[in-house]
Coordinates of C-alpha atoms in Angstrom, one line a residue:
X208 CA 0.3 0.2 0.0
X209 CA 2.4 2.4 1.0
X210 CA 4.2 1.6 -2.4
X211 CA 1.5 2.4 -4.5
X212 CA 1.1 5.8 -2.2
X213 CA 4.5 6.5 -3.1
X214 CA 4.2 6.0 -6.4
X215 CA 0.8 7.8 -6.9
X216 CA 2.7 10.7 -5.6
X217 CA 5.4 10.8 -7.9
X218 CA 2.8 10.6 -10.4
X219 CA 1.3 13.9 -9.0
X220 CA 4.7 15.4 -8.8
X221 CA 5.6 15.0 -12.1
X222 CA 2.6 16.2 -13.7
X223 CA 3.0 19.3 -11.3
X224 CA 6.3 19.6 -12.7
X225 CA 5.2 19.7 -16.0
X226 CA 2.5 22.0 -15.4
X227 CA 4.9 24.8 -14.1
X228 CA 7.5 24.0 -17.0
X229 CA 4.9 24.5 -19.5
X230 CA 3.5 27.5 -17.8
X231 CA 6.9 29.3 -17.6
X232 CA 7.9 28.3 -21.2
X233 CA 4.6 30.0 -22.6
X234 CA 5.0 32.9 -20.2
X235 CA 8.5 33.3 -21.8
X236 CA 7.4 33.1 -25.1
X237 CA 4.7 35.8 -24.6
X238 CA 7.0 38.0 -23.1
X239 CA 9.2 37.5 -26.1
X240 CA 6.4 38.2 -28.3
X241 CA 5.3 41.5 -26.2
X242 CA 9.0 43.0 -26.3
X243 CA 9.1 42.3 -30.1
X244 CA 5.7 43.8 -30.7
X245 CA 6.5 46.6 -28.7
X246 CA 9.7 47.0 -30.8
X247 CA 9.9 50.0 -33.3
X248 CA 11.0 50.1 -37.0
X249 CA 13.0 53.1 -35.9
X250 CA 14.7 52.0 -32.5
X251 CA 18.1 51.6 -34.4
X252 CA 18.3 55.1 -33.8
X253 CA 19.0 54.8 -30.1
X254 CA 22.3 52.9 -30.7
X255 CA 23.3 55.7 -32.7
X256 CA 23.0 59.0 -30.3
X257 CA 25.5 61.1 -30.3
X258 CA 27.2 59.8 -33.2
X259 CA 29.4 63.0 -35.3
X260 CA 31.2 63.2 -38.6
X261 CA 34.3 61.4 -38.6
X262 CA 32.5 58.5 -36.4
X263 CA 32.2 55.1 -38.0
X264 CA 29.7 53.1 -35.9
X265 CA 27.4 50.1 -36.6
X266 CA 23.9 50.8 -38.5
X267 CA 25.1 53.9 -39.5
X268 CA 24.3 52.6 -42.9
X269 CA 20.4 52.4 -41.4
X270 CA 20.4 56.1 -40.5
X271 CA 21.7 57.1 -44.2
X272 CA 18.8 54.7 -45.4
X273 CA 16.3 56.4 -43.1
X274 CA 17.5 60.3 -44.2
X275 CA 17.6 58.8 -48.1
X276 CA 13.9 57.4 -47.6
X277 CA 12.7 61.2 -46.7
X278 CA 14.6 63.2 -48.9
X279 CA 17.6 64.7 -46.7
X280 CA 20.3 62.8 -48.4
X281 CA 21.8 61.5 -51.8
X282 CA 24.6 60.2 -53.1
X283 CA 25.9 60.0 -56.4
X284 CA 28.2 56.9 -55.1
X285 CA 25.6 54.1 -53.9
X286 CA 27.9 52.4 -52.0
X287 CA 28.8 55.5 -49.9
X288 CA 25.1 54.7 -48.7
X289 CA 25.6 51.7 -47.6
X290 CA 29.0 52.3 -45.3
X291 CA 28.7 53.2 -41.7
X292 CA 30.9 56.1 -42.2
X293 CA 30.0 59.7 -40.6
X294 CA 31.0 61.9 -43.6
X295 CA 29.9 65.2 -44.7
X296 CA 27.0 64.5 -46.6
X297 CA 25.4 62.9 -43.8
X298 CA 26.4 65.6 -41.7
X299 CA 24.7 68.0 -44.0
X300 CA 22.0 66.1 -44.3
X301 CA 21.1 65.9 -40.2
X302 CA 21.6 69.5 -40.4
X303 CA 18.7 70.3 -42.7
X304 CA 16.4 67.5 -40.7
X305 CA 17.1 69.8 -37.7
X306 CA 16.2 72.9 -39.4
X307 CA 13.1 71.6 -40.8
X308 CA 12.2 70.2 -37.4
X309 CA 13.0 73.4 -35.2
X310 CA 16.2 71.4 -33.2
X311 CA 19.5 72.9 -32.9
X312 CA 21.5 72.6 -36.5
X313 CA 24.6 70.8 -35.0
X314 CA 25.0 68.1 -37.8
X315 CA 25.2 65.7 -34.8
X316 CA 23.0 62.9 -33.6
X317 CA 22.2 64.5 -30.4
X318 CA 19.5 63.1 -27.9
X319 CA 16.8 65.7 -29.1
X320 CA 17.4 65.0 -33.1
X321 CA 17.2 61.0 -32.2
X322 CA 14.2 61.6 -30.1
X323 CA 12.7 63.4 -33.2
X324 CA 13.4 60.7 -35.8
X325 CA 12.1 58.2 -33.4
X326 CA 8.4 59.5 -33.6
X327 CA 6.3 57.4 -36.1
X328 CA 5.4 59.4 -39.2
X329 CA 4.3 59.4 -42.5
X330 CA 6.0 57.4 -45.1
X331 CA 5.9 60.5 -47.5
X332 CA 9.1 62.2 -48.2
X333 CA 9.8 65.8 -46.7
X334 CA 11.9 66.5 -49.3
X335 CA 11.2 65.2 -53.1
X336 CA 13.4 65.4 -56.2
X337 CA 15.8 68.2 -54.1
X338 CA 12.7 70.4 -55.0
X339 CA 10.6 70.7 -51.7
X340 CA 11.8 72.3 -48.8
X341 CA 9.6 72.7 -45.2
X342 CA 11.2 75.3 -42.8
X343 CA 14.2 75.9 -45.3
X344 CA 12.0 76.5 -48.2
X345 CA 10.4 79.5 -49.2
X346 CA 8.2 81.6 -46.5
X347 CA 4.8 82.5 -47.8
X348 CA 3.7 85.4 -46.1
X349 CA -0.6 85.9 -45.9
X350 CA -2.1 89.7 -44.9
X351 CA -4.3 89.1 -41.8
X352 CA -7.4 91.4 -42.6
X353 CA -8.2 92.0 -38.9
X354 CA -4.6 93.6 -38.2
X355 CA -1.7 95.0 -39.8
X356 CA 0.9 92.1 -39.6
X357 CA 1.3 89.1 -41.9
X358 CA 1.5 85.5 -41.0
X359 CA 4.2 83.2 -42.6
X360 CA 3.3 79.7 -43.5
X361 CA 5.1 76.6 -44.0
X362 CA 2.9 74.3 -46.2
X363 CA 4.3 72.9 -49.5
X364 CA 3.4 71.1 -52.0
X365 CA 4.6 68.2 -54.5
X366 CA 6.9 69.0 -57.2
X367 CA 5.5 70.7 -60.1
X368 CA 2.4 71.7 -58.2
X369 CA 0.1 68.3 -59.1
X370 CA -3.5 68.9 -58.4
X371 CA -6.6 67.8 -59.4
X372 CA -8.1 69.3 -62.8
X373 CA -10.6 72.0 -62.3
X374 CA -13.8 69.5 -63.5
X375 CA -12.9 66.7 -60.8
X376 CA -13.9 68.8 -57.7
X377 CA -16.4 65.8 -56.5
X378 CA -14.1 62.8 -56.2
X379 CA -15.2 59.3 -55.5
X380 CA -13.6 57.2 -52.8
X381 CA -13.8 53.3 -52.3
X382 CA -12.3 50.6 -49.7
X383 CA -10.1 47.9 -50.6
X384 CA -11.8 44.5 -49.7
X385 CA -11.2 43.4 -45.5
X386 CA -11.0 47.3 -44.6
X387 CA -12.3 47.5 -40.9
X388 CA -15.7 49.2 -40.5
X389 CA -14.5 51.5 -37.7
X390 CA -11.6 52.3 -40.4
X391 CA -14.2 53.2 -43.1
X392 CA -16.3 55.5 -40.6
X393 CA -13.2 57.7 -39.6
X394 CA -12.3 58.1 -43.3
X395 CA -15.6 59.3 -43.7
X396 CA -14.9 62.0 -40.9
X397 CA -11.6 63.1 -42.2
X398 CA -13.0 63.6 -45.9
X399 CA -16.1 65.8 -44.8
X400 CA -13.5 67.9 -43.0
X401 CA -11.5 68.4 -45.9
X402 CA -14.9 69.1 -47.9
X403 CA -15.7 71.9 -45.4
X404 CA -12.4 73.7 -46.1
X405 CA -12.2 73.3 -49.8
X406 CA -14.2 73.5 -52.8
X407 CA -14.1 69.6 -53.1
X408 CA -17.0 67.1 -52.4
X409 CA -16.7 63.3 -51.7
X410 CA -18.6 60.6 -52.4
X411 CA -18.0 56.9 -51.2
X412 CA -18.6 53.9 -53.7
X413 CA -18.9 50.6 -53.2
X414 CA -16.7 49.3 -55.9
X415 CA -13.6 50.7 -55.4
X416 CA -12.5 49.9 -58.8
X417 CA -14.9 52.9 -60.0
X418 CA -13.4 55.5 -57.5
X419 CA -11.1 58.3 -58.0
X420 CA -9.6 57.6 -54.6
X421 CA -8.8 53.9 -52.9
X422 CA -8.0 53.3 -49.4
X423 CA -6.7 50.0 -47.2
X424 CA -4.5 48.4 -45.1
X425 CA -1.3 46.5 -46.1
X426 CA 1.8 45.5 -44.7
X427 CA 5.5 45.0 -45.4
X428 CA 6.3 44.8 -49.3
X429 CA 2.8 45.7 -51.2
X430 CA 3.7 46.4 -54.6
X431 CA 3.5 50.2 -54.9
X432 CA 7.5 50.8 -54.4
X433 CA 6.9 52.1 -50.8
X434 CA 6.9 49.2 -48.2
X435 CA 6.1 49.2 -45.0
X436 CA 8.3 48.8 -42.3
X437 CA 6.2 47.0 -39.1
X438 CA 5.1 48.3 -35.8
X439 CA 6.0 51.7 -34.9
X440 CA 7.9 53.6 -38.0
X441 CA 5.9 54.4 -41.0
X442 CA 2.0 54.6 -40.2
X443 CA 0.4 55.2 -44.1
X444 CA 1.3 56.9 -47.1
X445 CA -0.6 58.6 -50.1
X446 CA 0.4 59.6 -53.2
X447 CA -0.2 62.7 -55.7
X448 CA -3.0 63.9 -57.5
X449 CA -4.0 62.4 -59.7
X450 CA -3.1 59.1 -58.6
X451 CA -5.9 58.4 -55.7
X452 CA -4.2 55.4 -53.6
X453 CA -3.9 55.9 -49.8
X454 CA -2.5 53.1 -47.6
X455 CA -2.7 52.3 -43.9
X456 CA 0.2 50.3 -42.4
X457 CA -1.9 47.2 -41.2
X458 CA 1.0 46.2 -38.9
X459 CA 0.4 49.1 -36.4
X460 CA -2.0 49.6 -33.4
X461 CA -5.1 51.7 -34.9
X462 CA -7.7 52.9 -32.9
X463 CA -10.6 55.5 -33.0
X464 CA -10.2 58.3 -30.5
X465 CA -7.1 59.2 -28.8
X466 CA -5.8 56.0 -26.9
X467 CA -2.2 55.4 -25.5
X468 CA -0.2 53.2 -27.4
X469 CA -2.5 53.4 -30.6
X470 CA -2.8 55.9 -33.9
X471 CA -6.2 57.7 -34.3
X472 CA -7.6 56.4 -37.7
X473 CA -9.2 59.6 -38.2
X474 CA -6.1 61.8 -37.7
X475 CA -4.0 60.2 -40.1
X476 CA -6.6 59.9 -42.9
X477 CA -6.9 63.8 -42.6
X478 CA -3.2 63.7 -43.2
X479 CA -3.0 61.5 -45.7
X480 CA -5.9 62.9 -47.8
X481 CA -4.2 66.2 -47.3
X482 CA -1.6 64.7 -49.7
X483 CA -4.3 63.1 -51.8
X484 CA -5.4 66.7 -52.8
X485 CA -1.3 67.8 -53.3
X486 CA -0.3 69.3 -50.2
X487 CA 3.4 68.2 -49.1
X488 CA 4.6 68.3 -45.6
X489 CA 4.7 71.2 -43.0
X490 CA 7.1 72.3 -40.8
X491 CA 4.5 74.1 -38.4
X492 CA 4.4 71.3 -35.5
X493 CA 0.2 71.9 -35.1
X494 CA -0.5 71.4 -38.5
X495 CA -2.1 68.3 -39.5
X496 CA 0.7 68.1 -42.7
X497 CA 3.4 68.0 -39.6
X498 CA 5.2 64.8 -40.7
X499 CA 5.0 62.7 -37.6
X500 CA 2.6 62.1 -34.6
X501 CA 2.8 60.0 -31.3
X502 CA 0.6 57.4 -30.1
X503 CA -2.5 58.4 -28.3
X504 CA -3.0 61.9 -30.1
X505 CA -5.3 63.4 -32.1
X506 CA -5.4 66.2 -34.5
X507 CA -7.7 68.5 -37.1
X508 CA -6.9 71.0 -39.9
X509 CA -4.8 74.3 -38.7
X510 CA -4.7 77.6 -40.4
X511 CA -1.5 76.7 -42.0
X512 CA -3.1 73.5 -44.0
X513 CA -6.1 75.4 -45.4
X514 CA -4.1 78.2 -46.6
X515 CA -2.0 76.0 -48.5
X516 CA -4.6 74.0 -49.8
X517 CA -6.4 77.6 -50.9
X518 CA -3.1 78.8 -52.4
X519 CA -3.0 75.7 -54.2
X520 CA -6.3 75.8 -55.8
X521 CA -6.6 79.4 -55.8
X522 CA -9.5 79.7 -53.9

């Protein structure tokens, strides 16, 4: 009897050990997955903080790729963009970036610059073909009829100022298959925001192939030459008139309204629709066309955005 009792206890102990081991392994896996999901595509920048001209540091080539993607850096010799040398061209590109984002133009990858670069943002470049600028471009002065002062705007357009033709003021938009209902509603509100401040009207169509504008979610390389980078990097992108494509990054955490750790669908839509209508990025931080936005925030149109769209369409 004692032997049987001992055997039963051994079996129970073995089962408990297996349960504990399984539980621990599951917790560890969940922990690893959590860390992976919470990492950002721009995390490599942390490692480079403090870098300056003359340094040779691992992953400087990733910084070069970042600045090339957003229009700040162009190498005639392509091999220079793939090395880890902090050269004169990189220093100059960082200074231009710092100027655009109202940072000290040190040319060094200081903590303030790294913090700004790590903020999730739109995938459209700030500088396109060396022909567009944000803060470093021409400033446009607008007279304020209620005072004797002039205000300075920093809106920008795409190269060549593309816009919808005069007879295309009523635009139809549709959603790609499997677009979430809450996203459709948020995008609809974003279109109504632009409608209230422009001469455009927008109509949703069920068959997206008949629309002037298409909206959908994609991940990674999705065939438009602008692959998404996963969680926490590029949030979305859209194309200049009259292309009509607007893509969200499906790997991001999206929400309706301000929710910590997530990005507001409507805010990002208002920004990307600005691109669809012809606006580039603005250096005004309060403007919807400012390139970056942190999670948990919402924004709407700013006077700079409205002045920009009215200037483009002579409204």
